Short mmCIF file of C-alpha atoms in Angstrom, two decimals:
data_model
loop_
_atom_site.label_atom_id
_atom_site.label_comp_id
_atom_site.label_asym_id
_atom_site.label_seq_id
_atom_site.Cartn_x
_atom_site.Cartn_y
_atom_site.Cartn_z
CA MET A 1 -0.04 0.17 0.17
CA LYS A 2 1.23 3.21 -0.87
CA SER A 3 1.84 6.20 3.06
CA ASP A 4 -1.46 8.01 1.28
CA ASP A 5 -3.58 5.31 0.90
CA ARG A 6 -6.89 5.72 3.14
CA PRO A 7 -8.02 2.17 4.35
CA LEU A 8 -11.15 1.50 5.33
CA ALA A 9 -11.96 -1.85 7.20
CA ASP A 10 -15.21 -4.05 5.90
CA PRO A 11 -18.06 -2.21 8.54
CA MET A 12 -19.84 -6.04 8.65
CA LEU A 13 -16.43 -7.20 10.81
CA VAL A 14 -17.01 -7.33 14.22
CA LEU A 15 -14.30 -6.80 16.81
CA ARG A 16 -14.85 -7.89 19.78
CA GLU A 17 -12.54 -7.51 22.41
CA GLU A 18 -10.94 -9.81 24.72
CA PHE A 19 -8.65 -9.98 27.70
CA ASP A 20 -5.78 -8.32 27.64
CA ASP A 21 -6.12 -6.01 24.86
CA TRP A 22 -6.50 -8.75 22.46
CA ALA A 23 -9.59 -8.99 20.33
CA ILE A 24 -11.86 -11.50 18.13
CA LEU A 25 -12.18 -10.19 14.36
CA PHE A 26 -15.28 -12.04 13.12
CA ASP A 27 -16.60 -12.28 9.86
CA PRO A 28 -20.34 -13.15 10.01
CA ASP A 29 -20.34 -13.65 6.48
CA THR A 30 -18.22 -16.95 6.44
CA GLY A 31 -18.26 -17.54 10.50
CA ASP A 32 -14.45 -17.67 10.32
CA SER A 33 -12.66 -15.40 13.44
CA PHE A 34 -8.90 -14.47 13.46
CA GLY A 35 -7.25 -13.67 17.51
CA VAL A 36 -6.16 -9.95 16.58
CA ASN A 37 -2.99 -8.53 19.15
CA PRO A 38 -2.92 -5.09 20.71
CA VAL A 39 -0.94 -2.99 18.35
CA SER A 40 -3.29 -4.96 15.33
CA VAL A 41 -6.91 -4.10 17.84
CA PHE A 42 -5.28 -0.03 17.80
CA ILE A 43 -4.28 0.09 13.58
CA PHE A 44 -8.38 -2.09 12.84
CA LYS A 45 -9.62 0.90 14.91
CA HIS A 46 -8.35 3.82 12.73
CA LEU A 47 -9.01 2.05 9.62
CA ASP A 48 -12.04 3.99 8.80
CA GLY A 49 -10.76 5.54 5.69
CA ARG A 50 -9.61 8.93 7.18
CA ASN A 51 -6.49 7.79 8.07
CA THR A 52 -3.23 7.07 6.19
CA LEU A 53 -0.55 5.05 6.62
CA ASP A 54 0.96 7.68 7.76
CA ASP A 55 -1.35 8.69 10.30
CA ILE A 56 -2.07 5.83 11.75
CA MET A 57 1.96 5.34 12.28
CA HIS A 58 2.00 8.91 13.83
CA LYS A 59 -0.74 7.82 16.39
CA LEU A 60 0.82 4.62 16.87
CA SER A 61 4.10 6.22 17.96
CA VAL A 62 2.35 7.89 20.39
CA GLU A 63 0.12 5.45 21.81
CA CYS A 64 3.73 2.68 21.95
CA GLU A 65 7.01 3.77 22.91
CA ASP A 66 10.43 2.23 21.49
CA ALA A 67 8.22 1.24 18.28
CA PRO A 68 11.12 -0.26 16.03
CA ASP A 69 12.62 1.39 13.01
CA ASP A 70 10.62 -0.99 10.85
CA ALA A 71 7.91 -0.62 12.32
CA GLU A 72 5.82 1.01 9.42
CA GLN A 73 6.63 -1.77 7.13
CA TYR A 74 4.95 -4.49 9.80
CA VAL A 75 1.83 -1.83 9.46
CA ALA A 76 1.82 -1.73 5.98
CA GLU A 77 1.90 -5.68 5.64
CA PHE A 78 -0.51 -5.97 8.21
CA ILE A 79 -3.30 -3.93 6.68
CA ASP A 80 -2.20 -5.33 2.73
CA SER A 81 -2.96 -8.79 4.66
CA LEU A 82 -6.28 -7.40 5.53
CA VAL A 83 -6.78 -6.31 2.63
CA GLN A 84 -6.33 -9.82 0.79
CA LYS A 85 -8.48 -11.67 3.00
CA GLY A 86 -11.03 -8.40 1.70
CA PHE A 87 -11.55 -7.50 5.33
CA ALA A 88 -10.37 -3.77 4.26
CA GLY A 89 -10.13 -1.96 1.20
CA PHE A 90 -8.98 1.74 0.32
CA GLU A 91 -11.27 4.57 0.75
CA GLN A 92 -11.14 7.30 -3.25
CA MET B 1 -12.68 -8.17 32.44
CA LYS B 2 -13.44 -9.71 35.69
CA ASP B 3 -12.06 -12.12 37.98
CA GLU B 4 -14.50 -14.80 38.80
CA GLY B 5 -13.24 -18.14 41.06
CA ASN B 6 -10.35 -18.22 38.60
CA ILE B 7 -11.66 -17.64 35.46
CA ARG B 8 -11.80 -14.34 33.92
CA VAL B 9 -15.30 -12.92 32.43
CA MET B 10 -15.71 -11.81 28.67
CA LYS B 11 -16.90 -8.09 28.07
CA SER B 12 -19.58 -9.22 26.87
CA PRO B 13 -21.76 -12.64 26.18
CA LYS B 14 -20.47 -14.46 23.15
CA THR B 15 -23.71 -15.95 22.45
CA VAL B 16 -27.35 -15.24 23.18
CA GLU B 17 -30.40 -17.43 23.26
CA LEU B 18 -33.57 -15.99 22.04
CA SER B 19 -37.17 -17.51 22.53
CA ILE B 20 -38.80 -15.31 20.49
CA THR B 21 -41.97 -16.95 21.01
CA ASN B 22 -44.17 -18.62 24.01
CA ARG B 23 -46.38 -20.70 21.26
CA CYS B 24 -45.91 -24.21 19.81
CA ASN B 25 -48.03 -26.44 17.18
CA LEU B 26 -47.57 -29.08 19.35
CA ARG B 27 -48.04 -30.25 22.97
CA CYS B 28 -44.85 -33.36 23.12
CA ILE B 29 -45.41 -34.31 26.75
CA TYR B 30 -41.75 -33.99 28.04
CA CYS B 31 -41.27 -30.16 26.98
CA ALA B 32 -39.07 -28.52 28.67
CA HIS B 33 -40.41 -24.88 27.92
CA PHE B 34 -44.33 -25.33 28.73
CA THR B 35 -45.52 -25.11 32.12
CA SER B 36 -41.55 -23.98 33.16
CA ASP B 37 -41.42 -20.48 34.36
CA GLY B 38 -40.36 -19.66 30.56
CA ASP B 39 -44.00 -20.21 29.69
CA GLN B 40 -44.60 -16.60 29.89
CA GLY B 41 -48.43 -15.21 28.11
CA SER B 42 -46.91 -12.86 25.67
CA ASP B 43 -44.84 -12.45 22.92
CA LEU B 44 -42.30 -9.53 22.34
CA SER B 45 -43.35 -7.53 19.29
CA THR B 46 -41.25 -7.42 16.26
CA ALA B 47 -39.90 -3.88 17.14
CA GLU B 48 -38.94 -4.49 20.37
CA TRP B 49 -36.52 -7.18 18.97
CA LEU B 50 -34.92 -5.65 16.08
CA LYS B 51 -34.06 -2.58 18.95
CA PHE B 52 -32.48 -5.19 21.01
CA PHE B 53 -30.59 -6.60 18.07
CA VAL B 54 -29.11 -3.80 17.68
CA GLU B 55 -27.72 -3.29 21.13
CA LEU B 56 -26.68 -7.27 20.46
CA ASN B 57 -24.47 -6.14 17.95
CA ARG B 58 -23.08 -2.61 19.20
CA SER B 59 -22.03 -5.22 22.28
CA ALA B 60 -20.41 -7.75 19.78
CA VAL B 61 -22.31 -10.84 20.31
CA LEU B 62 -21.23 -12.90 17.78
CA ASP B 63 -24.17 -15.67 17.55
CA VAL B 64 -27.81 -16.16 18.44
CA THR B 65 -29.91 -19.17 19.15
CA ILE B 66 -32.82 -18.85 17.89
CA SER B 67 -35.73 -21.40 20.19
CA GLY B 68 -38.78 -20.67 21.72
CA GLY B 69 -41.40 -22.25 22.29
CA GLU B 70 -41.68 -23.05 17.74
CA PRO B 71 -39.84 -20.42 16.27
CA PHE B 72 -41.33 -21.03 12.87
CA MET B 73 -44.81 -20.30 14.79
CA ARG B 74 -43.48 -16.43 14.29
CA ASP B 75 -45.12 -14.94 10.89
CA ASP B 76 -42.47 -12.23 11.29
CA LEU B 77 -39.27 -14.77 11.49
CA ARG B 78 -37.55 -13.98 8.28
CA GLU B 79 -37.89 -10.34 9.35
CA LEU B 80 -36.38 -10.95 12.91
CA ILE B 81 -33.02 -12.75 11.04
CA ASP B 82 -32.64 -10.15 8.62
CA GLY B 83 -32.85 -7.92 11.67
CA ILE B 84 -30.04 -10.40 13.29
CA VAL B 85 -28.29 -10.69 9.77
CA ARG B 86 -28.38 -6.67 9.34
CA ASN B 87 -26.65 -6.53 12.51
CA ARG B 88 -23.63 -8.55 11.76
CA MET B 89 -24.57 -12.02 13.63
CA ARG B 90 -24.60 -15.59 13.00
CA PHE B 91 -27.53 -17.80 14.15
CA SER B 92 -28.67 -21.44 14.39
CA ILE B 93 -32.59 -22.12 15.15
CA LEU B 94 -34.29 -25.12 17.71
CA SER B 95 -37.38 -26.68 16.03
CA ASN B 96 -39.57 -29.04 16.19
CA GLY B 97 -38.87 -29.12 12.68
CA THR B 98 -42.77 -29.45 11.47
CA LEU B 99 -43.52 -26.30 9.95
CA ILE B 100 -40.21 -26.42 7.57
CA THR B 101 -41.44 -25.37 4.32
CA ASP B 102 -39.49 -25.89 1.58
CA GLU B 103 -39.73 -21.71 1.07
CA MET B 104 -38.24 -21.10 4.23
CA ALA B 105 -35.47 -23.28 4.25
CA ALA B 106 -34.34 -21.81 0.81
CA TYR B 107 -34.88 -18.23 2.70
CA LEU B 108 -32.52 -19.60 5.80
CA ALA B 109 -30.05 -20.66 3.06
CA SER B 110 -30.15 -17.52 1.35
CA THR B 111 -28.93 -15.33 4.51
CA GLY B 112 -25.29 -17.20 3.93
CA ARG B 113 -25.36 -16.92 7.93
CA CYS B 114 -27.49 -19.72 9.26
CA ASP B 115 -24.97 -22.04 11.46
CA TYR B 116 -27.62 -24.85 11.85
CA VAL B 117 -31.19 -25.98 12.15
CA GLN B 118 -31.75 -28.29 15.27
CA VAL B 119 -34.81 -30.61 14.80
CA SER B 120 -36.63 -33.06 16.64
CA ILE B 121 -36.14 -36.56 15.64
CA ASP B 122 -37.34 -39.44 18.20
CA GLY B 123 -38.01 -42.35 16.41
CA SER B 124 -37.36 -44.06 13.28
CA TYR B 125 -40.59 -44.23 12.24
CA SER B 126 -44.52 -42.98 13.70
CA GLY B 127 -44.58 -44.70 16.44
CA PRO B 128 -41.88 -44.10 19.12
CA HIS B 129 -41.80 -40.34 18.00
CA ASP B 130 -45.15 -39.40 17.59
CA ALA B 131 -46.12 -41.47 21.34
CA PHE B 132 -45.81 -38.32 22.99
CA ARG B 133 -45.89 -35.92 20.33
CA ASN B 134 -48.85 -34.99 17.93
CA ASN B 135 -50.14 -37.48 15.89
CA GLY B 136 -48.72 -37.15 11.94
CA SER B 137 -45.86 -35.09 13.74
CA PHE B 138 -43.37 -37.81 12.45
CA ASP B 139 -44.14 -37.08 8.90
CA LEU B 140 -44.00 -33.55 8.97
CA VAL B 141 -40.32 -32.87 10.60
CA VAL B 142 -38.76 -35.62 8.37
CA ALA B 143 -40.63 -33.71 5.51
CA GLY B 144 -38.89 -30.15 7.40
CA LEU B 145 -35.57 -31.95 7.56
CA LYS B 146 -35.09 -32.95 3.72
CA HIS B 147 -36.28 -29.21 2.83
CA LEU B 148 -33.27 -27.83 4.58
CA GLN B 149 -31.47 -31.46 3.28
CA ALA B 150 -32.42 -29.73 -0.41
CA HIS B 151 -30.82 -26.41 0.76
CA HIS B 152 -27.47 -27.31 2.63
CA LEU B 153 -28.24 -26.57 4.96
CA ARG B 154 -26.65 -28.20 8.40
CA VAL B 155 -29.56 -30.01 9.91
CA ASN B 156 -28.64 -31.07 13.93
CA VAL B 157 -31.43 -33.97 14.62
CA ARG B 158 -31.63 -34.30 18.31
CA VAL B 159 -32.75 -37.84 19.64
CA THR B 160 -34.77 -37.29 23.12
CA ILE B 161 -34.41 -40.69 24.51
CA HIS B 162 -37.31 -41.50 26.73
CA ARG B 163 -39.23 -44.60 27.66
CA HIS B 164 -41.28 -45.96 23.99
CA ASN B 165 -37.93 -45.47 22.30
CA VAL B 166 -35.10 -46.64 24.35
CA GLN B 167 -36.06 -49.99 22.30
CA ASN B 168 -35.80 -48.11 18.55
CA LEU B 169 -32.50 -46.76 19.23
CA ASP B 170 -30.60 -49.22 16.81
CA ALA B 171 -32.94 -48.42 14.19
CA ILE B 172 -33.24 -44.79 15.24
CA ALA B 173 -29.34 -44.96 14.07
CA ARG B 174 -30.06 -46.28 10.75
CA PHE B 175 -32.40 -44.45 10.18
CA LEU B 176 -30.92 -40.33 10.45
CA LEU B 177 -27.03 -41.87 9.19
CA GLU B 178 -27.84 -44.61 6.42
CA ASP B 179 -31.32 -43.87 5.26
CA LEU B 180 -32.14 -40.23 5.63
CA ASN B 181 -27.44 -39.81 5.21
CA LEU B 182 -27.09 -37.65 8.08
CA PRO B 183 -23.15 -36.59 9.40
CA GLY B 184 -24.42 -36.88 12.72
CA PHE B 185 -27.04 -36.43 15.18
CA SER B 186 -26.77 -35.77 19.14
CA THR B 187 -29.23 -37.58 21.72
CA ASN B 188 -30.33 -36.16 25.14
CA ALA B 189 -32.95 -38.01 27.32
CA ALA B 190 -36.30 -36.18 28.69
CA SER B 191 -35.42 -34.48 31.83
CA TYR B 192 -37.11 -33.32 35.01
CA ALA B 193 -37.73 -29.62 33.52
CA GLY B 194 -41.46 -28.32 32.13
CA LEU B 195 -44.14 -30.84 31.47
CA CYS B 196 -42.18 -33.98 31.97
CA ARG B 197 -42.12 -33.15 35.93
CA SER B 198 -45.88 -33.81 35.15
CA TYR B 199 -45.76 -36.97 33.44
CA ALA B 200 -41.83 -38.24 34.47
CA ASP B 201 -43.41 -41.99 35.30
CA GLU B 202 -44.90 -42.33 32.10
CA VAL B 203 -41.79 -40.70 30.31
CA GLN B 204 -38.49 -40.38 32.27
CA LEU B 205 -36.27 -43.82 31.83
CA THR B 206 -35.81 -46.00 34.67
CA VAL B 207 -32.70 -47.34 36.12
CA ASP B 208 -32.67 -50.78 33.54
CA ASP B 209 -33.67 -48.28 30.66
CA ARG B 210 -30.85 -45.77 31.44
CA SER B 211 -28.42 -48.73 31.49
CA GLN B 212 -29.79 -50.49 28.34
CA ALA B 213 -29.34 -47.26 26.73
CA MET B 214 -25.78 -46.68 27.41
CA GLU B 215 -24.62 -49.70 26.56
CA THR B 216 -26.20 -49.39 23.07
CA LEU B 217 -25.43 -45.99 22.29
CA LEU B 218 -21.45 -46.38 23.29
CA ARG B 219 -22.30 -48.97 20.65
CA LEU B 220 -23.46 -47.51 18.02
CA ASN B 221 -20.96 -44.79 18.26
CA LYS B 222 -18.34 -46.87 17.85
CA GLN B 223 -19.94 -48.43 14.94
CA TYR B 224 -20.90 -45.14 12.98
CA ASN B 225 -17.51 -44.06 14.05
CA GLY B 226 -18.17 -41.53 16.60
CA ARG B 227 -20.91 -40.28 14.38
CA ILE B 228 -23.84 -40.07 17.64
CA SER B 229 -22.60 -37.45 20.01
CA ALA B 230 -24.05 -36.03 23.68
CA SER B 231 -24.01 -33.44 26.24
CA ALA B 232 -26.64 -34.76 28.58
CA GLY B 233 -27.73 -37.96 28.57
CA PRO B 234 -27.37 -41.65 28.50
CA LEU B 235 -24.38 -41.16 26.24
CA ALA B 236 -22.66 -38.64 27.60
CA GLU B 237 -23.54 -40.25 31.14
CA ALA B 238 -21.68 -43.74 30.21
CA LYS B 239 -18.75 -41.63 28.65
CA HIS B 240 -18.09 -39.02 32.00
CA TRP B 241 -19.31 -42.18 34.56
CA LEU B 242 -17.00 -44.75 32.84
CA GLU B 243 -14.01 -42.08 33.03
CA MET B 244 -15.08 -41.65 36.91
CA GLU B 245 -15.02 -45.26 37.71
CA ASP B 246 -12.07 -45.58 35.65
CA ALA B 247 -10.49 -43.08 37.80
CA ARG B 248 -11.70 -44.42 40.97
CA THR B 249 -10.67 -47.84 40.16
CA GLU B 250 -6.88 -46.77 39.48
CA ASN B 251 -7.29 -44.67 42.98
CA ARG B 252 -5.99 -41.23 40.52
CA ALA B 253 -6.05 -38.18 43.09
CA LYS B 254 -8.28 -36.39 40.51
CA LEU B 255 -9.61 -35.71 37.21
CA PRO B 256 -9.33 -32.31 35.83
CA ASN B 257 -12.28 -29.90 36.76
CA CYS B 258 -13.40 -31.52 39.45
CA GLY B 259 -14.45 -32.21 43.17
CA SER B 260 -16.42 -28.80 43.32
CA LEU B 261 -19.75 -27.77 41.41
CA ARG B 262 -17.92 -27.23 38.03
CA SER B 263 -20.65 -27.88 35.67
CA CYS B 264 -21.98 -25.75 33.70
CA GLY B 265 -19.60 -23.36 31.86
CA GLY B 266 -22.53 -22.44 30.28
CA VAL B 267 -22.76 -18.76 32.19
CA PHE B 268 -19.52 -17.48 31.24
CA SER B 269 -19.98 -17.37 27.46
CA GLY B 270 -23.52 -16.58 27.30
CA MET B 271 -27.11 -16.28 28.35
CA ALA B 272 -31.10 -16.19 27.52
CA VAL B 273 -34.04 -14.25 26.96
CA ARG B 274 -37.49 -15.09 27.68
CA ALA B 275 -40.53 -14.76 25.06
CA ASP B 276 -41.48 -11.66 27.32
CA GLY B 277 -37.98 -10.10 26.90
CA ILE B 278 -36.55 -11.39 30.41
CA MET B 279 -33.22 -11.68 30.73
CA LEU B 280 -31.68 -15.04 31.95
CA PRO B 281 -28.28 -16.66 32.99
CA CYS B 282 -29.78 -19.79 30.85
CA SER B 283 -32.60 -20.49 29.07
CA GLN B 284 -32.70 -23.42 31.17
CA MET B 285 -32.93 -21.62 34.48
CA PRO B 286 -36.19 -19.31 33.54
CA HIS B 287 -36.95 -18.87 37.02
CA ILE B 288 -33.59 -16.57 37.37
CA GLU B 289 -34.92 -13.07 36.28
CA LEU B 290 -32.13 -10.68 35.59
CA GLY B 291 -34.10 -7.56 34.48
CA ARG B 292 -35.93 -6.88 30.53
CA ILE B 293 -34.16 -5.98 27.42
CA ASN B 294 -34.48 -2.78 26.32
CA GLN B 295 -34.69 -1.54 29.61
CA ASP B 296 -32.06 -2.65 31.33
CA HIS B 297 -28.22 -2.68 29.58
CA LEU B 298 -26.97 -6.23 28.69
CA VAL B 299 -23.64 -5.83 28.87
CA ASP B 300 -24.27 -4.48 32.73
CA VAL B 301 -26.44 -7.45 33.84
CA TRP B 302 -23.54 -9.49 32.10
CA LEU B 303 -21.00 -7.93 34.10
CA THR B 304 -22.45 -7.30 37.39
CA HIS B 305 -26.09 -8.78 38.00
CA PRO B 306 -25.51 -10.52 41.40
CA GLU B 307 -26.97 -14.10 39.68
CA PHE B 308 -24.53 -14.16 37.77
CA LYS B 309 -22.08 -13.60 40.01
CA ARG B 310 -23.51 -16.32 42.13
CA LEU B 311 -23.76 -18.87 39.04
CA ARG B 312 -20.34 -18.30 38.00
CA GLU B 313 -18.85 -18.70 41.89
CA ARG B 314 -20.46 -22.23 42.34
CA ARG B 315 -17.49 -23.83 40.98
CA ALA B 316 -15.87 -22.89 44.44
CA ILE B 317 -18.24 -24.60 45.90
CA LEU B 318 -16.99 -28.09 46.85
CA LEU B 319 -18.78 -31.56 46.93
CA GLU B 320 -17.34 -32.39 50.03
CA ASP B 321 -18.90 -30.14 51.93
CA PHE B 322 -22.23 -31.51 50.74
CA ASP B 323 -24.44 -33.93 53.09
CA PHE B 324 -25.80 -35.27 50.14
CA CYS B 325 -21.89 -36.13 48.85
CA ARG B 326 -20.87 -37.09 52.40
CA GLN B 327 -18.74 -40.83 52.26
CA CYS B 328 -18.80 -40.49 48.02
CA ASP B 329 -15.69 -41.94 46.62
CA TYR B 330 -16.36 -40.32 43.08
CA ILE B 331 -15.90 -37.17 44.72
CA PRO B 332 -12.53 -36.33 43.21
CA TYR B 333 -14.32 -37.12 39.95
CA CYS B 334 -17.40 -35.73 39.81
CA ARG B 335 -18.27 -31.80 38.58
CA GLY B 336 -21.48 -32.18 40.18
CA ASN B 337 -23.52 -31.34 36.77
CA CYS B 338 -26.66 -29.35 35.63
CA PRO B 339 -27.47 -26.18 38.04
CA ALA B 340 -31.24 -26.01 36.44
CA LEU B 341 -31.84 -29.74 36.45
CA ALA B 342 -30.52 -29.43 40.50
CA TYR B 343 -33.14 -26.61 41.02
CA ASN B 344 -35.75 -28.20 39.59
CA ILE B 345 -35.20 -31.22 41.71
CA LEU B 346 -34.36 -29.79 44.74
CA GLY B 347 -35.20 -25.84 44.29
CA GLU B 348 -31.54 -24.94 44.65
CA GLU B 349 -28.81 -24.34 42.12
CA ASN B 350 -26.10 -24.49 43.91
CA HIS B 351 -26.14 -27.95 44.65
CA PRO B 352 -25.43 -31.42 43.00
CA SER B 353 -27.78 -32.62 40.90
CA PRO B 354 -29.37 -36.15 42.16
CA ASP B 355 -30.53 -37.14 38.42
CA ALA B 356 -26.85 -37.42 37.47
CA CYS B 357 -24.79 -38.19 40.20
CA LEU B 358 -23.09 -42.15 39.54
CA LYS B 359 -23.91 -42.96 43.27
CA ARG B 360 -26.96 -43.24 43.42
CA PHE B 361 -27.31 -44.99 40.25
CA LEU B 362 -25.06 -48.02 40.99
CA GLU B 363 -26.83 -47.89 44.34
CA ALA B 364 -30.53 -47.96 42.51
CA GLY B 365 -29.13 -51.04 40.84
CA GLY B 366 -27.92 -48.96 37.93
CA ARG B 367 -25.18 -50.75 35.54
CA LEU B 368 -22.41 -49.50 33.98
CA PRO B 369 -21.69 -50.59 30.32
CA THR B 370 -19.51 -53.85 29.91
CA ASN B 371 -18.02 -55.67 27.18
CA ASN B 372 -17.71 -59.51 27.84
CA GLY B 373 -18.06 -58.37 32.25
CA GLN B 374 -15.27 -55.54 31.12
CA LEU B 375 -16.15 -52.31 31.87
CA ILE B 376 -15.64 -50.10 28.64
CA ILE B 377 -13.14 -47.91 29.01
CA ASP B 378 -12.06 -46.80 25.54
CA ASN B 379 -14.96 -44.94 24.35
#
């Protein structure tokens, strides 16, 4: 994805927050569910079609101390994986 | 998140059972619903259910079980299911199966959200099935089941074992697994709840019946490669009681999660709503009223209601503290069993269920399944 893309999560997905800030991402159309770690929960909540990758990285750096140098790459890969699964797209 | 008895409680229920109607087209004499505290006069309106589904969505409830009464009695069932789908949930339906048309099955399949439809079949032919249900209901439920199969919906057949079909189990298994080609079916037994309380002597299995049913079901399950399941009733009892007896004869210290009132874990993952909108900890405990939908908040009830807390903390109550369990060798291997059944028999949820007590079963002349005189441990 490009740094100025504005990813948007599929609004039909359910983010069910569980213990220790982890969550389950549930697709009601398939019944599939995926465990999501706290950083991914933070990212997912910002996939609202308004935030770019840069915006999300900035907010993540405020929220999380000592983010690794290659964090942006991992965030981009996570969002790409959501797009590939059909869980997110990009706001035009 | 809360911690109750070393078990953390989720922020909201994962699943909710919705009794959408009090009405039913049948009057099965072992029905757990009629004459119970769940048997309330009036049904909620469409609008009230639809409003509640919005709250379920907001609370991240993932799936609902639609029950009754008989859910297909409601003329607005499609509208309700459309509301469930719109609010990002999946659903399953518990039904007697007699009102399911091809058109309805097609609609259920079209939603893409139906996990399964459970229907009741208690015989391989009309005799044992209709014995305690209405005449003609066997043919109707088989027709309904075939409509569901034709639309590739997952069908869960539940066989309730009673005094008039306990001799028919071989034929029932053959009918369901071979003739109807179902992947499996589940079993339970007519239990002391609802209408069954008035007909217990006619309906419920005797000690000899239970002994025979356990042996037959274990044999059939082996014959059909584990395609018969149970969470209660003779098959479930056979598996757990053999495990308990095995542990006792080997003098093991204990079995996991045993020695206290560990059954059941349902109050940690789900709750229920009565047809009149009253929230419950479980559909089997309709006497415990926790609040009303659209007036009380689901998550507040889930996290803070004292009755939920009491039921969740029952797992800390040791079996050795009950006079009922005194001098029982099975305490380290026992979980106390269903609190709803304990309530129906004794008027107290936080007590071991007498009906599911292995010691009492054996003292009454009950037999654990054997193969050439040896206990069937490998089940």
